[in-house]
Structure formats: structure tokens, C-alpha cells
Tab-separated table of C-alpha atoms in Angstrom:
chain	number	residue	atom	x	y	z
A	1	UNK	CA	0.125	0.087	-0.011
A	2	UNK	CA	1.801	3.242	-1.168
A	3	UNK	CA	-0.771	5.562	0.752
A	4	UNK	CA	-2.383	7.151	-2.390
A	5	UNK	CA	-6.158	8.245	-1.894
A	6	UNK	CA	-8.089	10.167	-4.571
A	7	UNK	CA	-11.002	12.636	-4.118
A	8	UNK	CA	-13.780	12.517	-5.084
A	9	UNK	CA	-14.077	8.929	-6.219
A	10	UNK	CA	-17.211	9.354	-8.317
A	11	UNK	CA	-18.174	12.888	-9.903
A	12	UNK	CA	-20.789	13.865	-12.477
A	13	UNK	CA	-20.783	17.247	-13.774
A	14	UNK	CA	-22.071	19.467	-16.697
A	15	UNK	CA	-20.371	20.460	-20.044
A	16	UNK	CA	-18.473	23.662	-19.434
A	17	UNK	CA	-18.055	23.437	-15.735
A	18	UNK	CA	-14.536	23.523	-14.188
A	19	UNK	CA	-13.580	20.082	-12.113
A	20	UNK	CA	-10.602	19.386	-9.923
A	21	UNK	CA	-9.612	16.323	-8.945
A	22	UNK	CA	-7.347	15.626	-5.913
A	23	UNK	CA	-4.383	12.760	-5.767
A	24	UNK	CA	-2.833	12.929	-1.988
A	25	UNK	CA	-0.036	10.728	-1.066
A	26	UNK	CA	1.826	10.149	2.324
A	27	UNK	CA	5.164	9.031	1.638
A	28	UNK	CA	6.778	11.903	0.164
A	29	UNK	CA	7.097	10.450	-3.157
A	30	UNK	CA	8.580	12.590	-5.647
A	31	UNK	CA	7.238	11.628	-8.900
A	32	UNK	CA	3.384	11.896	-9.476
A	33	UNK	CA	1.246	10.770	-12.484
A	34	UNK	CA	-2.234	11.539	-13.894
A	35	UNK	CA	-3.628	8.924	-16.264
A	36	UNK	CA	-7.232	8.253	-17.863
A	37	UNK	CA	-8.431	4.764	-18.712
A	38	UNK	CA	-10.942	4.307	-21.509
A	39	UNK	CA	-11.951	1.078	-23.323
A	40	UNK	CA	-9.911	0.415	-25.977
A	41	UNK	CA	-7.112	2.744	-24.956
A	42	UNK	CA	-5.755	1.284	-21.681
A	43	UNK	CA	-4.144	3.903	-19.499
A	44	UNK	CA	-2.831	7.220	-21.386
A	45	UNK	CA	-0.542	9.712	-19.396
A	46	UNK	CA	-2.264	13.193	-18.920
A	47	UNK	CA	0.399	15.005	-16.839
A	48	UNK	CA	3.169	14.285	-14.599
A	49	UNK	CA	4.948	15.812	-11.861
A	50	UNK	CA	8.810	15.285	-10.801
A	51	UNK	CA	8.681	17.528	-7.822
A	52	UNK	CA	6.815	20.770	-6.628
A	53	UNK	CA	6.137	23.020	-9.284
A	54	UNK	CA	7.659	20.674	-11.578
A	55	UNK	CA	5.497	19.151	-14.028
A	56	UNK	CA	5.361	18.077	-17.548
A	57	UNK	CA	2.849	16.870	-20.123
A	58	UNK	CA	1.872	13.460	-21.309
A	59	UNK	CA	0.296	12.438	-24.650
A	60	UNK	CA	-3.223	13.367	-23.825
A	61	UNK	CA	-2.856	16.691	-21.877
A	62	UNK	CA	-5.121	18.973	-23.911
A	63	UNK	CA	-7.958	20.176	-21.854
A	64	UNK	CA	-6.302	19.401	-18.736
A	65	UNK	CA	-3.745	21.433	-16.274
A	66	UNK	CA	-2.252	20.246	-13.028
A	67	UNK	CA	-0.311	21.795	-10.165
A	68	UNK	CA	1.753	20.545	-7.276
A	69	UNK	CA	2.190	22.958	-4.857
A	70	UNK	CA	2.910	20.416	-1.731
A	71	UNK	CA	5.073	17.223	-2.241
A	72	UNK	CA	1.812	15.189	-0.853
A	73	UNK	CA	-0.814	16.596	-3.447
A	74	UNK	CA	-1.120	16.652	-7.224
A	75	UNK	CA	-4.304	18.178	-8.517
A	76	UNK	CA	-5.941	17.762	-11.854
A	77	UNK	CA	-7.953	20.359	-13.303
A	78	UNK	CA	-10.342	20.248	-16.229
A	79	UNK	CA	-10.959	24.073	-16.903
A	80	UNK	CA	-13.910	23.413	-19.018
A	81	UNK	CA	-15.385	19.952	-18.839
A	82	UNK	CA	-16.316	18.284	-22.161
A	83	UNK	CA	-18.266	14.918	-22.554
A	84	UNK	CA	-14.858	13.552	-24.178
A	85	UNK	CA	-13.401	13.710	-20.719
A	86	UNK	CA	-15.882	11.217	-19.208
A	87	UNK	CA	-13.217	8.766	-18.200
A	88	UNK	CA	-11.857	7.006	-15.051
A	89	UNK	CA	-8.715	8.891	-13.743
A	90	UNK	CA	-5.920	7.359	-11.845
A	91	UNK	CA	-3.259	8.928	-10.036
A	92	UNK	CA	0.298	7.132	-9.616
A	93	UNK	CA	3.441	7.274	-7.872
A	94	UNK	CA	6.779	6.068	-8.592
A	95	UNK	CA	8.263	3.900	-5.964
A	96	UNK	CA	11.796	4.893	-4.481
A	97	UNK	CA	14.641	3.380	-2.977
A	98	UNK	CA	14.116	-0.608	-4.022
A	99	UNK	CA	11.199	0.082	-6.010
A	100	UNK	CA	12.451	2.956	-8.253
A	101	UNK	CA	11.115	1.453	-11.292
A	102	UNK	CA	7.786	0.454	-10.080
A	103	UNK	CA	4.300	2.657	-10.177
A	104	UNK	CA	1.673	2.191	-7.480
A	105	UNK	CA	-1.690	3.442	-8.454
A	106	UNK	CA	-4.845	4.950	-6.322
A	107	UNK	CA	-8.294	3.718	-6.617
A	108	UNK	CA	-9.287	5.835	-9.344
A	109	UNK	CA	-11.907	8.787	-9.984
A	110	UNK	CA	-14.792	8.045	-11.918
A	111	UNK	CA	-15.892	11.133	-13.757
A	112	UNK	CA	-19.157	11.586	-15.890
A	113	UNK	CA	-19.574	14.826	-17.874
A	114	UNK	CA	-23.198	15.073	-19.162
B	1	UNK	CA	9.677	5.481	-29.330
B	2	UNK	CA	8.224	2.956	-26.363
B	3	UNK	CA	4.989	1.142	-26.941
B	4	UNK	CA	3.582	-2.083	-25.838
B	5	UNK	CA	1.176	-4.261	-27.786
B	6	UNK	CA	-0.719	-7.133	-26.010
B	7	UNK	CA	-3.089	-9.644	-27.188
B	8	UNK	CA	-6.498	-8.518	-27.508
B	9	UNK	CA	-9.295	-9.936	-25.327
B	10	UNK	CA	-11.530	-10.931	-23.586
B	11	UNK	CA	-10.415	-14.025	-22.904
B	12	UNK	CA	-12.408	-16.984	-21.448
B	13	UNK	CA	-11.034	-19.808	-19.708
B	14	UNK	CA	-12.235	-22.896	-17.725
B	15	UNK	CA	-11.011	-23.164	-13.840
B	16	UNK	CA	-7.588	-24.956	-14.108
B	17	UNK	CA	-6.862	-24.396	-17.919
B	18	UNK	CA	-3.435	-22.799	-18.774
B	19	UNK	CA	-3.150	-18.810	-19.313
B	20	UNK	CA	-1.054	-17.279	-21.750
B	21	UNK	CA	-1.475	-13.492	-22.465
B	22	UNK	CA	1.258	-12.306	-25.282
B	23	UNK	CA	2.687	-8.973	-24.820
B	24	UNK	CA	5.310	-7.580	-27.195
B	25	UNK	CA	7.264	-4.401	-26.850
B	26	UNK	CA	9.283	-1.545	-28.600
B	27	UNK	CA	11.817	0.471	-26.417
B	28	UNK	CA	14.573	2.493	-26.590
B	29	UNK	CA	17.578	1.245	-24.145
B	30	UNK	CA	17.068	-1.133	-21.363
B	31	UNK	CA	13.413	-0.779	-19.932
B	32	UNK	CA	11.889	-2.708	-16.934
B	33	UNK	CA	8.876	-4.809	-17.883
B	34	UNK	CA	5.631	-5.167	-15.779
B	35	UNK	CA	2.403	-7.052	-15.288
B	36	UNK	CA	-0.350	-5.238	-13.557
B	37	UNK	CA	-3.957	-6.597	-12.732
B	38	UNK	CA	-7.198	-4.461	-12.283
B	39	UNK	CA	-9.562	-6.148	-10.361
B	40	UNK	CA	-13.311	-4.217	-11.141
B	41	UNK	CA	-13.536	-1.066	-9.606
B	42	UNK	CA	-10.124	-0.733	-8.329
B	43	UNK	CA	-6.802	0.458	-9.388
B	44	UNK	CA	-4.123	-1.320	-10.932
B	45	UNK	CA	-1.962	-3.445	-8.637
B	46	UNK	CA	1.436	-4.757	-9.642
B	47	UNK	CA	1.524	-8.534	-10.231
B	48	UNK	CA	5.227	-8.964	-11.352
B	49	UNK	CA	8.123	-7.346	-13.045
B	50	UNK	CA	11.614	-8.153	-14.428
B	51	UNK	CA	14.249	-5.648	-14.597
B	52	UNK	CA	16.816	-7.242	-17.379
B	53	UNK	CA	17.108	-9.556	-20.160
B	54	UNK	CA	16.178	-13.210	-19.072
B	55	UNK	CA	14.931	-12.153	-15.831
B	56	UNK	CA	11.742	-14.050	-14.619
B	57	UNK	CA	9.148	-12.479	-12.751
B	58	UNK	CA	6.699	-14.409	-10.570
B	59	UNK	CA	3.918	-14.118	-8.203
B	60	UNK	CA	0.673	-15.866	-7.335
B	61	UNK	CA	1.423	-18.480	-9.709
B	62	UNK	CA	1.788	-16.116	-12.575
B	63	UNK	CA	5.366	-15.753	-14.474
B	64	UNK	CA	6.644	-14.020	-17.273
B	65	UNK	CA	10.093	-14.012	-18.626
B	66	UNK	CA	12.160	-10.795	-20.152
B	67	UNK	CA	12.912	-11.976	-23.502
B	68	UNK	CA	15.299	-9.311	-25.208
B	69	UNK	CA	15.663	-11.274	-28.417
B	70	UNK	CA	12.005	-11.554	-28.925
B	71	UNK	CA	10.997	-8.277	-27.264
B	72	UNK	CA	8.279	-10.200	-25.666
B	73	UNK	CA	7.324	-10.336	-22.034
B	74	UNK	CA	4.537	-12.973	-22.163
B	75	UNK	CA	2.326	-13.783	-18.934
B	76	UNK	CA	1.397	-17.505	-18.113
B	77	UNK	CA	-0.015	-19.204	-15.025
B	78	UNK	CA	-0.494	-23.368	-15.251
B	79	UNK	CA	-3.765	-23.534	-13.748
B	80	UNK	CA	-6.114	-20.537	-13.445
B	81	UNK	CA	-8.753	-19.929	-10.766
B	82	UNK	CA	-12.153	-18.193	-10.770
B	83	UNK	CA	-10.684	-15.447	-8.476
B	84	UNK	CA	-7.920	-14.698	-11.346
B	85	UNK	CA	-10.660	-13.221	-13.571
B	86	UNK	CA	-9.710	-9.501	-14.010
B	87	UNK	CA	-7.999	-7.114	-16.627
B	88	UNK	CA	-4.239	-7.627	-17.164
B	89	UNK	CA	-2.096	-4.964	-18.628
B	90	UNK	CA	1.545	-5.203	-19.823
B	91	UNK	CA	3.769	-2.030	-19.145
B	92	UNK	CA	7.303	-0.866	-19.749
B	93	UNK	CA	9.358	1.644	-18.102
B	94	UNK	CA	12.652	2.779	-19.573
B	95	UNK	CA	12.760	5.467	-16.811
B	96	UNK	CA	10.321	7.906	-15.365
B	97	UNK	CA	7.624	7.388	-17.646
B	98	UNK	CA	5.643	4.016	-18.016
B	99	UNK	CA	3.792	2.966	-21.133
B	100	UNK	CA	0.929	0.575	-21.004
B	101	UNK	CA	-0.927	-1.895	-23.378
B	102	UNK	CA	-4.547	-1.605	-23.939
B	103	UNK	CA	-5.256	-4.520	-21.304
B	104	UNK	CA	-6.350	-7.977	-21.942
B	105	UNK	CA	-9.762	-8.940	-20.084
B	106	UNK	CA	-9.653	-12.584	-18.568
B	107	UNK	CA	-12.951	-14.372	-17.479
B	108	UNK	CA	-12.370	-17.512	-15.688
B	109	UNK	CA	-15.589	-20.040	-15.584
B	110	UNK	CA	-16.066	-22.817	-12.991
């Protein structure tokens, strides 16, 4: 258990509204990631962070922004949600010390945009 | 570039059958290779990993061998159980980023 929580776990929102998803970790891991999971696409990287205020884009970053003002929190924001952003969102961290090459995942957030 | 291709599902097997899920990869450098499992409504969990050529990862009766010559990391289990029903993802990591296959859904029937 890498101590990763995500909130909210479920959210229904309307097109055009802003949405922020939160990922919280308790073990001071440097690297954190946001993915979306869609049928037929597996997991696709949205953004990742390699330290406080250090972030970079993944393959599907359009329409998403992130922030990391504290080591333990990594926020994903949809500035103006669209129906194509209906998905399950997973946060992950990269292990350290003997597990530096392994990712550990949170439980996911199911987002529905109507 | 880096990418993972895994066999498409869904796969349906009877209990105690032999399982193989194929995974091949394209990578720069020498990546670590992984199999993750996802049960309904949950996040991905690490099942096993291998960090260099010819390494064999194993866990809970599942095995996979890192084959550099065929760029493959096929998942096998000799006798599946109903509780193995899940979605399985092959993945690779050359460093700080991770690349996943599209997942293979496995259903084991009694």
C-alpha cells in the first residue's frame, strides 16, 4: 500500500464546468502521475510531476492542467469539462529506493460529464 | 519510441486451464517490464516485474520472462482460478515514464 488516495471517487458534472480532482500521498514520493483509462485505450498519461512546481505533459494533456504546490498533493483540473473527458482517472506514484522502477496506483475517480 | 502491444481479449477459460497472455514491446534502451492486474472497480496492482533480459518475474502462480531477443514478456499461469478473473496490463518503463498496453480481460468460469 503506497498510501495514495483520490478524491472525489465519483463525480457527475455538466459540460462547461470546471472540475478538480485531487491525489494525495503520504510517503513523500517525488514522482506523481495522472492517467485516464478508457475502453480500448488502456491507460494514457495526462500529466506528471517530478517535484513541487515541476510538471510535464503526457500524451493526452489537451484540456487538462495540473498543479503541485506540496509534495503530497497533485491536482488535476479540467478548466471546462467536455463529454469526451468522461473517463476513469487514476493517480500513480513512482516507488523509491528498492522500487524505483515501479508505479503504484490510487483507487481511481470515475468522472461523468453530461 | 516506446510502446507495448498485448493480445486483445476478452479471454474466457475454464478453471484449471493454462493461461498465456502475449505481450511484445518496442523500447529505447533497456526498460523494466511489468504486468499489472486490475480487479473491477479498483486501481491497477503490480503483479510481477522483470528488470533485465532473461529475468523471470513471478507472483501468485503467474510468471513472465523478459525476452530481449523477441522483445516479449508473455504472462503465463499453469492453472487459473475463478479469482484470477480481471484485466491484465503489460507495461514498460525505460526511466521515469511508463507505457501501458490496452489491457486483456480474463474471465475464468467454474
